[in-house]
XYZ file of C-alpha atoms in Angstrom:
713
model
C 74.536 104.429 99.802
C 71.348 104.106 97.732
C 70.611 100.669 99.163
C 71.251 101.903 102.722
C 68.993 104.879 102.102
C 66.142 102.696 100.857
C 66.538 100.334 103.799
C 66.471 103.249 106.235
C 63.249 104.553 104.662
C 61.722 101.085 104.806
C 62.539 100.870 108.521
C 61.152 104.368 109.018
C 57.848 103.452 107.386
C 57.548 100.435 109.665
C 58.420 102.573 112.660
C 55.789 105.169 111.736
C 53.095 102.639 112.611
C 53.649 103.701 116.220
C 52.017 107.058 115.481
C 48.439 107.417 116.754
C 46.188 109.871 114.878
C 42.930 109.393 116.776
C 39.999 107.021 116.654
C 38.652 108.454 113.405
C 41.803 107.272 111.613
C 41.716 103.656 112.758
C 42.770 101.432 111.140
C 45.856 103.400 110.158
C 46.317 104.479 106.580
C 49.966 105.458 106.559
C 52.837 103.199 105.692
C 52.161 100.540 103.056
C 53.017 96.947 103.789
C 56.525 96.110 102.630
C 56.856 93.963 99.570
C 57.603 90.292 100.095
C 61.339 89.806 99.795
C 62.367 87.108 97.352
C 65.731 85.987 96.139
C 66.717 87.648 92.903
C 67.262 85.444 89.895
C 70.028 87.727 88.680
C 73.577 86.723 89.625
C 74.701 90.345 89.661
C 75.647 91.725 93.099
C 73.868 94.896 92.029
C 70.648 93.069 92.840
C 69.449 93.791 96.356
C 66.750 92.095 98.472
C 65.409 95.588 99.136
C 65.090 97.428 95.820
C 65.589 101.151 95.620
C 61.814 101.668 95.538
C 62.146 104.169 98.375
C 64.719 106.291 96.567
C 63.390 109.876 96.349
C 61.465 110.589 93.159
C 60.589 114.159 94.194
C 61.842 116.710 96.756
C 61.450 115.044 100.162
C 62.221 115.687 103.832
C 62.801 112.853 106.305
C 62.994 112.665 110.088
C 66.256 110.930 111.042
C 65.397 108.660 113.968
C 68.135 107.180 116.133
C 66.001 106.766 119.297
C 62.773 104.927 118.395
C 61.135 106.017 121.649
C 60.688 109.606 120.374
C 58.433 108.495 117.516
C 54.923 109.653 118.404
C 52.219 112.106 117.410
C 53.303 115.537 118.743
C 49.629 116.545 119.188
C 48.195 113.301 120.622
C 50.447 111.295 122.939
C 49.859 107.567 122.711
C 51.848 106.688 125.883
C 53.253 103.583 124.281
C 55.761 101.367 126.097
C 59.381 102.490 126.007
C 61.406 101.087 123.125
C 65.029 100.240 123.814
C 67.835 100.310 121.288
C 69.194 102.692 118.669
C 69.186 102.872 114.892
C 72.550 103.138 113.183
C 72.271 104.372 110.501
C 69.177 106.345 111.479
C 65.746 105.279 110.303
C 64.178 107.748 107.865
C 60.494 108.639 108.265
C 59.089 110.685 105.341
C 57.485 113.861 106.671
C 53.995 114.981 105.702
C 53.985 117.728 103.078
C 51.480 120.613 103.104
C 52.578 122.738 100.171
C 54.854 122.506 97.163
C 55.640 124.976 94.389
C 58.121 124.881 91.537
C 59.384 127.743 89.398
C 61.388 126.985 86.254
C 63.234 129.389 83.970
C 64.690 128.059 80.725
C 67.461 129.860 78.836
C 68.699 128.072 75.709
C 69.896 124.666 76.998
C 69.862 125.497 80.737
C 66.969 125.400 83.200
C 66.984 127.031 86.636
C 64.618 125.301 89.040
C 63.368 126.693 92.352
C 61.319 124.414 94.601
C 59.633 125.666 97.776
C 57.806 123.349 100.135
C 56.364 123.055 103.623
C 56.716 119.914 105.711
C 55.434 118.961 109.179
C 57.487 116.951 111.685
C 54.448 114.795 112.453
C 56.304 111.771 113.764
C 58.341 113.109 116.713
C 56.907 113.952 120.113
C 56.762 117.661 120.939
C 59.194 117.236 123.834
C 61.955 115.852 121.603
C 63.864 116.843 118.498
C 65.583 115.066 115.647
C 67.774 115.758 112.644
C 66.048 116.029 109.280
C 67.347 114.900 105.903
C 66.483 116.889 102.778
C 66.677 114.878 99.541
C 66.546 116.659 96.180
C 66.536 114.481 93.033
C 67.589 116.556 90.027
C 67.367 116.106 86.285
C 70.004 116.039 83.554
C 73.393 117.279 84.868
C 71.718 118.884 87.877
C 73.819 121.089 90.157
C 72.674 122.474 93.522
C 72.919 126.263 93.771
C 71.262 127.241 97.045
C 69.267 125.783 99.959
C 67.366 127.738 102.617
C 65.513 126.186 105.549
C 63.309 127.842 108.165
C 62.204 125.993 111.294
C 60.639 127.185 114.534
C 63.855 128.018 116.358
C 66.524 128.126 113.663
C 67.215 129.050 110.083
C 69.739 127.422 107.774
C 71.211 128.536 104.477
C 74.032 127.364 102.251
C 76.762 129.782 101.281
C 79.780 129.718 98.991
C 83.138 130.846 100.358
C 86.576 130.919 98.801
C 88.918 128.098 99.738
C 91.163 129.361 102.513
C 88.530 131.513 104.217
C 88.021 128.742 106.756
C 91.259 129.789 108.443
C 89.623 133.019 109.601
C 86.714 131.165 111.230
C 88.503 128.065 112.482
C 87.314 128.588 116.062
C 83.633 128.546 115.005
C 83.681 125.864 112.351
C 82.401 122.338 112.733
C 83.527 120.111 109.892
C 80.913 117.598 108.786
C 80.778 114.895 106.153
C 77.435 116.064 104.885
C 75.888 117.416 101.734
C 76.594 114.888 98.994
C 75.164 113.317 95.863
C 73.585 109.895 95.939
C 72.822 107.723 92.968
C 70.465 109.200 90.357
C 71.858 112.674 90.954
C 70.066 113.138 94.278
C 71.511 115.734 96.647
C 71.031 115.137 100.375
C 71.576 117.532 103.268
C 71.150 117.021 107.010
C 69.431 119.736 109.065
C 70.244 119.293 112.777
C 67.952 119.507 115.800
C 64.432 120.168 114.514
C 61.671 120.161 117.140
C 58.906 117.583 116.991
C 55.627 119.008 115.723
C 57.291 122.007 114.059
C 56.811 123.228 110.497
C 59.788 123.258 108.127
C 59.943 125.609 105.146
C 62.484 124.558 102.516
C 63.568 126.448 99.400
C 66.003 124.832 96.986
C 67.522 126.146 93.754
C 69.419 124.110 91.198
C 70.320 124.197 87.523
C 70.063 121.389 85.011
C 70.364 120.817 81.286
C 67.583 120.465 78.751
C 67.905 117.599 76.301
C 67.828 118.627 72.636
C 66.376 116.087 70.221
C 64.683 116.443 66.819
C 64.657 120.250 67.048
C 62.912 120.117 70.417
C 64.043 120.879 73.944
C 62.935 118.367 76.561
C 62.845 119.124 80.272
C 62.247 116.418 82.867
C 62.211 117.068 86.622
C 61.545 114.394 89.280
C 58.161 115.332 90.747
C 56.452 112.057 91.677
C 55.479 112.013 95.363
C 54.648 108.864 97.351
C 51.167 108.597 98.836
C 52.353 108.335 102.436
C 53.477 111.997 102.657
C 49.887 113.261 102.315
C 48.693 114.478 105.744
C 45.921 112.347 107.243
C 44.553 115.161 109.357
C 45.025 118.773 108.356
C 43.145 122.046 108.529
C 45.533 123.509 105.950
C 44.671 122.844 102.267
C 47.339 121.070 100.248
C 48.584 123.434 97.518
C 50.513 122.487 94.385
C 51.897 125.191 92.097
C 54.025 125.046 88.944
C 55.397 127.936 86.905
C 57.647 127.461 83.876
C 59.211 130.291 81.853
C 60.875 129.711 78.481
C 62.942 132.747 77.587
C 65.502 132.181 74.876
C 65.231 135.136 72.457
C 64.386 132.792 69.609
C 61.212 131.512 68.003
C 59.573 128.822 70.108
C 56.374 126.927 69.455
C 53.740 126.233 72.066
C 54.580 123.294 74.321
C 53.993 120.056 72.461
C 53.931 117.877 75.562
C 53.297 118.689 79.187
C 52.477 116.112 81.842
C 50.639 118.667 84.003
C 47.632 120.630 82.822
C 47.913 124.373 82.987
C 47.716 127.697 81.201
C 50.157 128.390 78.378
C 51.052 131.918 77.244
C 53.297 133.021 74.420
C 55.085 136.253 73.555
C 57.818 137.038 71.016
C 60.935 135.181 72.108
C 59.364 133.575 75.152
C 56.582 131.338 76.414
C 55.259 130.402 79.845
C 53.282 127.645 81.494
C 51.495 127.951 84.833
C 49.443 125.636 87.015
C 48.093 126.083 90.537
C 45.498 124.021 92.388
C 44.341 122.760 95.741
C 44.820 119.016 95.538
C 43.589 115.920 97.336
C 46.786 114.071 96.503
C 50.221 115.106 95.346
C 51.605 114.704 91.855
C 52.412 111.095 90.987
C 54.334 111.783 87.775
C 57.484 113.689 86.905
C 57.208 117.153 85.435
C 57.890 116.763 81.731
C 57.899 119.639 79.284
C 58.853 119.832 75.619
C 58.799 122.733 73.215
C 59.645 123.057 69.560
C 62.236 125.476 68.175
C 60.688 126.939 65.034
C 63.107 126.675 62.138
C 63.790 124.315 59.265
C 67.244 125.659 58.447
C 70.357 126.480 60.445
C 69.771 129.613 62.491
C 71.416 131.397 65.371
C 71.993 134.615 67.224
C 74.415 136.580 69.332
C 73.306 138.069 72.657
C 75.125 140.952 74.364
C 74.883 141.971 77.998
C 76.585 144.579 80.167
C 78.269 143.390 83.375
C 76.521 143.996 86.671
C 77.658 146.714 89.058
C 79.304 144.139 91.330
C 81.069 142.241 88.544
C 84.833 142.149 89.060
C 85.271 141.769 85.273
C 84.162 145.008 83.600
C 84.221 143.588 80.076
C 80.904 143.075 78.291
C 79.477 139.574 77.870
C 78.279 137.767 74.765
C 76.657 134.431 73.989
C 76.667 132.928 70.493
C 74.357 130.062 69.583
C 73.578 128.001 66.489
C 70.725 125.527 66.057
C 70.785 122.842 63.359
C 67.135 123.260 62.341
C 64.617 120.563 61.524
C 65.768 119.585 58.028
C 67.027 116.030 57.749
C 70.572 115.660 56.428
C 70.646 113.801 53.132
C 74.415 113.808 52.858
C 76.935 113.218 55.629
C 80.577 114.058 56.106
C 82.892 111.171 55.352
C 84.673 110.246 58.556
C 87.584 108.400 60.066
C 86.776 106.979 63.487
C 89.021 105.783 66.307
C 87.743 104.358 69.585
C 90.055 104.389 72.605
C 88.362 102.204 75.196
C 89.862 102.100 78.681
C 89.567 98.444 79.622
C 91.954 98.314 82.537
C 91.571 95.987 85.486
C 89.059 98.314 87.084
C 86.642 97.742 84.210
C 87.372 94.044 83.679
C 86.963 93.914 79.941
C 90.245 93.608 78.031
C 93.455 91.702 78.489
C 97.070 92.713 78.269
C 99.131 93.059 75.152
C 98.290 94.294 71.673
C 95.819 92.311 69.603
C 94.356 93.133 66.214
C 91.081 91.998 64.772
C 92.380 92.904 61.327
C 95.698 94.181 60.030
C 94.037 96.236 57.295
C 90.925 98.306 56.709
C 87.735 96.365 56.113
C 84.326 97.367 54.848
C 81.919 97.689 57.775
C 79.354 95.150 56.617
C 76.932 93.420 58.971
C 78.995 90.247 58.841
C 82.252 92.060 59.632
C 80.692 93.890 62.566
C 79.211 90.647 63.906
C 82.572 88.875 63.637
C 84.374 91.758 65.337
C 81.856 91.828 68.167
C 82.176 88.095 68.775
C 85.958 88.406 68.683
C 85.897 91.130 71.343
C 83.767 89.138 73.778
C 85.808 85.962 73.355
C 89.307 87.417 73.304
C 89.483 90.295 75.726
C 89.928 89.844 79.489
C 90.695 92.604 82.005
C 94.112 93.418 83.439
C 96.389 96.394 83.917
C 96.213 100.090 84.712
C 95.457 103.130 82.587
C 97.778 104.480 79.894
C 96.549 107.011 77.350
C 99.538 108.699 75.704
C 100.593 105.830 73.430
C 97.084 104.952 72.187
C 96.405 108.633 71.437
C 99.667 108.972 69.518
C 98.841 105.861 67.527
C 95.342 107.173 66.830
C 96.769 110.465 65.534
C 99.095 108.556 63.223
C 96.175 106.630 61.738
C 93.940 109.569 60.813
C 94.079 112.986 59.162
C 95.909 111.929 56.004
C 92.909 112.469 53.727
C 91.827 116.105 53.608
C 88.233 115.182 52.705
C 87.555 113.089 55.814
C 86.755 114.303 59.328
C 88.745 112.298 61.898
C 86.790 111.449 65.064
C 88.521 110.095 68.166
C 86.429 108.713 71.035
C 88.137 108.316 74.414
C 86.238 106.324 77.056
C 87.841 105.849 80.462
C 87.140 105.316 84.143
C 90.571 106.336 85.429
C 93.215 109.039 85.523
C 96.892 109.057 84.538
C 99.960 111.032 85.568
C 100.744 112.568 82.170
C 97.363 114.170 81.433
C 98.837 117.648 80.980
C 101.419 116.283 78.558
C 98.597 114.630 76.621
C 96.728 117.934 76.331
C 99.839 119.764 75.170
C 100.526 117.039 72.611
C 96.982 117.377 71.263
C 97.355 121.175 71.088
C 100.423 120.728 68.891
C 98.568 118.315 66.595
C 95.695 120.803 66.201
C 97.756 123.819 65.132
C 96.164 124.129 61.685
C 92.619 123.520 62.990
C 91.450 122.402 59.553
C 89.047 119.686 58.523
C 91.728 117.021 58.913
C 92.377 117.916 62.566
C 90.890 115.133 64.727
C 87.699 115.926 66.636
C 87.991 114.456 70.116
C 84.994 113.196 72.062
C 85.590 112.082 75.641
C 83.460 110.099 78.067
C 84.199 109.579 81.763
C 82.801 106.805 83.948
C 82.607 107.128 87.723
C 84.469 109.493 90.025
C 88.063 108.251 89.615
C 88.676 109.844 86.208
C 89.729 113.467 85.923
C 86.547 115.277 84.902
C 88.540 118.396 84.021
C 91.154 116.672 81.875
C 88.496 114.993 79.718
C 86.563 118.228 78.934
C 89.823 120.067 78.227
C 90.889 117.347 75.814
C 87.511 117.619 74.070
C 87.768 121.437 73.894
C 91.226 121.217 72.348
C 89.870 118.786 69.766
C 86.741 120.882 69.034
C 84.625 118.006 70.273
C 82.317 117.297 73.190
C 82.456 115.611 76.588
C 79.968 113.660 78.680
C 80.109 111.451 81.740
C 78.103 108.971 83.783
C 78.439 108.614 87.530
C 75.641 106.015 87.648
C 76.104 102.690 85.917
C 72.481 102.823 84.750
C 73.250 105.941 82.694
C 76.310 104.667 80.834
C 74.482 103.070 77.928
C 72.103 105.958 77.216
C 74.652 108.758 77.549
C 77.339 106.972 75.596
C 74.887 106.179 72.821
C 73.777 109.814 72.746
C 77.405 110.978 72.501
C 77.941 108.614 69.574
C 74.759 109.740 67.831
C 75.649 113.418 68.184
C 79.287 113.054 67.202
C 78.546 111.030 64.086
C 76.218 113.692 62.670
C 78.290 116.863 62.080
C 76.353 119.439 60.084
C 78.741 122.404 59.904
C 82.501 122.078 60.421
C 85.193 124.690 61.126
C 82.717 127.247 62.467
C 84.089 130.800 62.786
C 82.787 134.267 63.671
C 84.251 136.998 61.464
C 83.607 139.846 63.901
C 85.740 138.420 66.704
C 88.936 139.545 65.009
C 87.671 143.148 64.774
C 87.235 143.444 68.560
C 89.898 145.030 70.754
C 90.079 141.836 72.793
C 87.927 138.825 73.550
C 87.912 135.645 75.618
C 85.966 132.636 74.349
C 84.552 129.684 76.337
C 85.597 127.215 75.025
C 88.582 128.751 73.276
C 87.953 126.743 70.084
C 84.469 126.747 68.578
C 83.319 123.134 68.080
C 81.436 121.852 65.049
C 77.668 122.231 64.777
C 76.067 118.796 65.063
C 72.690 117.929 63.566
C 71.426 116.613 66.916
C 72.801 119.235 69.271
C 72.904 123.055 69.449
C 76.216 124.914 69.463
C 76.585 127.406 72.333
C 79.697 129.418 73.212
C 80.056 132.483 75.406
C 82.719 134.950 76.400
C 83.869 138.446 77.317
C 84.948 141.192 74.960
C 86.122 144.774 74.586
C 85.097 146.683 71.510
C 81.914 146.779 69.461
C 79.979 144.134 67.570
C 78.244 145.157 64.335
C 74.480 144.707 63.979
C 75.032 141.625 61.830
C 77.775 139.049 62.293
C 78.883 136.605 59.619
C 79.151 132.941 60.575
C 81.258 130.755 58.319
C 81.686 127.024 58.118
C 82.096 123.986 55.922
C 79.057 122.000 54.759
C 78.839 118.236 54.301
C 79.606 118.570 50.568
C 82.768 120.547 51.503
C 81.267 123.779 50.162
C 81.595 127.017 52.132
C 78.669 128.201 54.215
C 78.082 131.845 55.176
C 75.199 133.171 57.254
C 74.397 136.555 58.791
C 73.112 136.438 62.355
C 71.567 139.316 64.226
C 73.200 140.826 67.310
C 70.793 141.603 70.165
C 71.390 143.517 73.372
C 69.525 141.895 76.247
C 68.408 143.384 79.517
C 66.005 140.718 80.765
C 68.354 137.768 80.188
C 71.253 137.564 82.598
C 74.086 136.003 80.598
C 76.137 135.940 83.783
C 73.668 133.483 85.217
C 72.873 131.583 82.032
C 76.507 130.848 81.149
C 77.900 130.784 84.680
C 78.276 127.036 85.198
C 79.677 126.429 81.714
C 82.310 129.154 82.028
C 83.340 128.119 85.550
C 83.882 124.532 84.385
C 85.890 125.578 81.326
C 88.100 127.974 83.297
C 88.639 125.322 85.975
C 89.946 122.940 83.327
C 92.212 125.697 82.016
C 93.518 126.461 85.517
C 94.256 122.775 86.037
C 96.095 122.505 82.719
C 98.223 125.621 83.190
C 98.755 125.194 86.957
C 97.957 128.894 87.085
C 97.145 130.336 90.514
C 95.769 133.551 88.988
C 93.281 131.542 86.927
C 92.295 129.602 90.045
C 91.583 132.880 91.834
C 89.602 134.038 88.811
C 87.494 130.873 88.968
C 86.889 131.404 92.690
C 85.747 135.003 92.109
C 83.480 133.925 89.269
C 82.051 131.103 91.392
C 81.239 133.419 94.301
C 79.787 136.113 92.065
C 77.566 133.788 90.047
C 76.631 131.496 92.913
C 77.783 128.261 91.285
C 80.060 125.744 93.056
C 83.610 125.182 91.854
C 86.754 123.271 92.753
C 88.220 126.413 94.334
C 85.296 127.330 96.587
C 83.636 125.605 99.515
C 79.988 125.259 100.505
C 79.047 125.900 104.108
C 75.766 125.602 105.980
C 75.114 128.636 108.159
C 72.893 127.977 111.170
C 71.291 130.942 112.936
C 69.274 130.692 116.130
C 66.130 132.758 116.499
C 66.007 134.604 119.821
C 62.760 136.226 120.940
C 63.103 139.997 121.556
C 62.946 141.274 125.109
C 62.596 145.037 124.553
C 60.160 147.330 122.760
C 62.975 148.584 120.538
C 63.731 145.105 119.243
C 60.032 144.588 118.534
C 59.984 147.729 116.402
C 63.126 146.751 114.559
C 61.905 143.262 113.718
C 58.355 142.726 112.502
C 58.678 138.981 112.885
C 59.438 139.346 116.581
C 62.710 137.540 116.324
C 66.325 138.311 115.753
C 69.083 136.140 114.470
C 72.229 135.390 116.326
C 74.566 132.660 117.536
C 75.750 131.682 114.078
C 77.245 128.249 113.581
C 79.053 127.149 110.437
C 79.076 123.576 109.142
C 81.313 122.634 106.230
C 79.687 120.557 103.496
C 81.226 118.302 100.905
C 82.204 119.845 97.616
C 79.678 118.651 94.992
C 82.131 119.150 92.129
C 83.488 116.154 90.263
C 87.149 116.638 91.185
C 90.477 116.078 89.438
C 90.486 112.292 89.500
C 91.983 109.686 91.806
C 95.307 108.422 90.559
C 95.869 105.937 93.405
C 92.457 104.316 92.910
C 93.158 104.028 89.185
C 96.605 102.516 89.741
C 95.120 100.021 92.210
C 92.582 98.946 89.572
C 89.670 99.676 91.867
C 86.258 99.534 90.171
C 84.793 102.868 89.048
C 83.581 105.224 91.756
C 80.025 104.054 91.244
C 78.084 102.409 94.031
C 76.379 99.055 93.581
C 78.360 98.199 90.453
C 79.686 94.873 89.336
C 83.347 94.957 88.317
C 82.635 94.217 84.666
C 79.273 95.984 84.498
C 80.608 99.323 83.252
C 82.831 97.696 80.660
C 79.978 95.518 79.450
C 77.758 98.550 78.880
C 80.557 100.405 77.104
C 81.132 97.528 74.698
C 77.406 97.097 74.077
C 77.020 100.808 73.337
C 80.009 100.760 71.018
C 78.711 97.631 69.300
C 75.323 99.217 68.635
C 77.126 102.268 67.280
C 78.970 100.229 64.656
C 75.695 99.568 62.877
C 75.780 103.185 61.730
C 78.920 102.471 59.725
C 77.371 99.811 57.475
C 77.882 100.427 53.715
C 79.705 103.694 54.390
C 82.708 102.799 56.533
C 85.972 100.933 56.418
C 87.564 100.249 59.758
C 90.293 98.397 61.614
C 90.256 97.170 65.190
C 93.283 97.090 67.447
C 93.200 96.354 71.152
C 95.939 97.210 73.579
C 96.086 96.760 77.326
C 98.775 97.304 79.905
C 100.190 95.374 82.817
C 99.927 96.525 86.392
C 102.950 98.202 87.939
C 103.680 95.072 89.953
C 104.295 92.987 86.825
C 107.383 92.722 84.677
C 106.103 94.689 81.677
C 104.276 97.963 81.288
C 102.159 97.915 78.157
C 99.264 99.774 76.607
C 95.760 98.772 77.558
C 93.353 100.537 75.213
C 91.580 99.011 72.219
C 91.695 101.226 69.151
C 88.940 101.036 66.541
C 89.547 102.983 63.362
C 87.382 103.542 60.338
C 87.207 105.711 57.267
């Protein structure tokens, strides 16, 4: 899809040369000459003659051209010869942009971004119309919340509805395969029938995660605009506006880095950055913002908030957070490590059967790691489908026998299996005591075929963490970050004393994970009862000594916990509903999704189109200051942007991961490289054993395991 998109934009830029702007703009200054196409030296099929240079790097709107004859200046007709033929898929001409503004609100590790912009359909004759494509590239774990579009004759807005509501409107619903994520977490949406020469106002809201590193939060938002969207002839000044609020109820330092100049203000518990200017050209760099969390030691807090008047759940809300501080750890927990790498046929990395690099534990020296790495590349060839139960059981048997070691289990997969619920229940049974010797489970999903609700649930049960990569380019970085975080626990067995004194409470996730030195710990929930002014937090330090800290309880009125924790709680409850097969929990997720305005597996997104009809009576003029009324609603169903519950058939068929433009062994190669680089951390402090297991496809005579298991202590 990304390659097709870039090709369509390239064709659109060529096609835009038809547009005549007047004698004062000759020769034309619009579309740049396409780069000379040369054969790539790389043998990978991921290489394309047309690179993804035209992939959106900022919010963009495109005219979708199927009939090339309609391409013309809506103000100055050029009367060019008729052009025969059609474009399928449509050519994409980037529209000229007149104004752009971005508002950002940061709460702990979540940012809410609102982008508003104005575009001009400058490339379609006034007597014709075309569909328009909105493309919104988002940052880390971005999720679309809301889109509103205003054109001359129509308005469009997205809306969440509960699954099943479509039955009531079946006579007015047009189902469309639209509204989906492209590569690089870019959301696209088609707006039908926009008049040539009209002005389009677009407002988009999404949420994304801030990256925490070295006691700093980093925010990066795609905001680099190409030069060809700057209007060549305009009486309207081009305005660019940025506004960033940091409101976290904790001590923050002034922004250390900001790619855009602006005014910075600071108040207790919050800071803000603002920038507004009339510009001659649009921003050519992403918006990057970093701020420092002021503390050298572990610190945290507990925020309380009353439910809104329209909240179906009348229990109060709370959010508990811990930050590791800036002090460098001099002593680490001793660990046992097991890697379960899914190297089935879809990932083309490991062969069938069970093979062992070593039958006993070995010291993780540089030489041993080098020998093990060479052995993996030479020995393992892909075959088989996914099986997880047996490798997990074997991993549990290997670890947890020494009460002074923290067992860590890493599960990396691109597929789904039939017995995922049984696996979760088995892991629940093995984590009954919840002590230091209970394995911490860290899961990583690749592509769209794996069950992205099973993997988080497994991590929650194991008091670990989960991450995923839907783009092959992100596998190495995200997997390495998961390794780095998991291998640096700072405080284990974290508990809150005051929870047991409440009348009732519900925690998301249900088991508090460990505090890692490279990642904050954030949990939220609902409760009935009363928290004291100070709450004791307990845990286990790296030297196995007990740690106790008092944190202050704050009641908040200007921070909406409902909004801040909405996506996290919806995802956790969805995983719980999947595990329990509980219809009541599914309904609860749907209610929470609708109330908080975040998409879920149990809600649908629709695009509501409303036509603007000019008033014909004096009464209608008085009732509507804008001299228009809305009517003739049309509903278009959009794709669900959620990750889904996996694709068992695709996994069984050994199809490559649900990642576009990916070589069959590309994902597996990156996984092995990331794991190999991780082993360097074990030098002089680890002993480990490597076992590899794969399994045959269903069509063969045997059904065997397929996962390599790496253990260390």
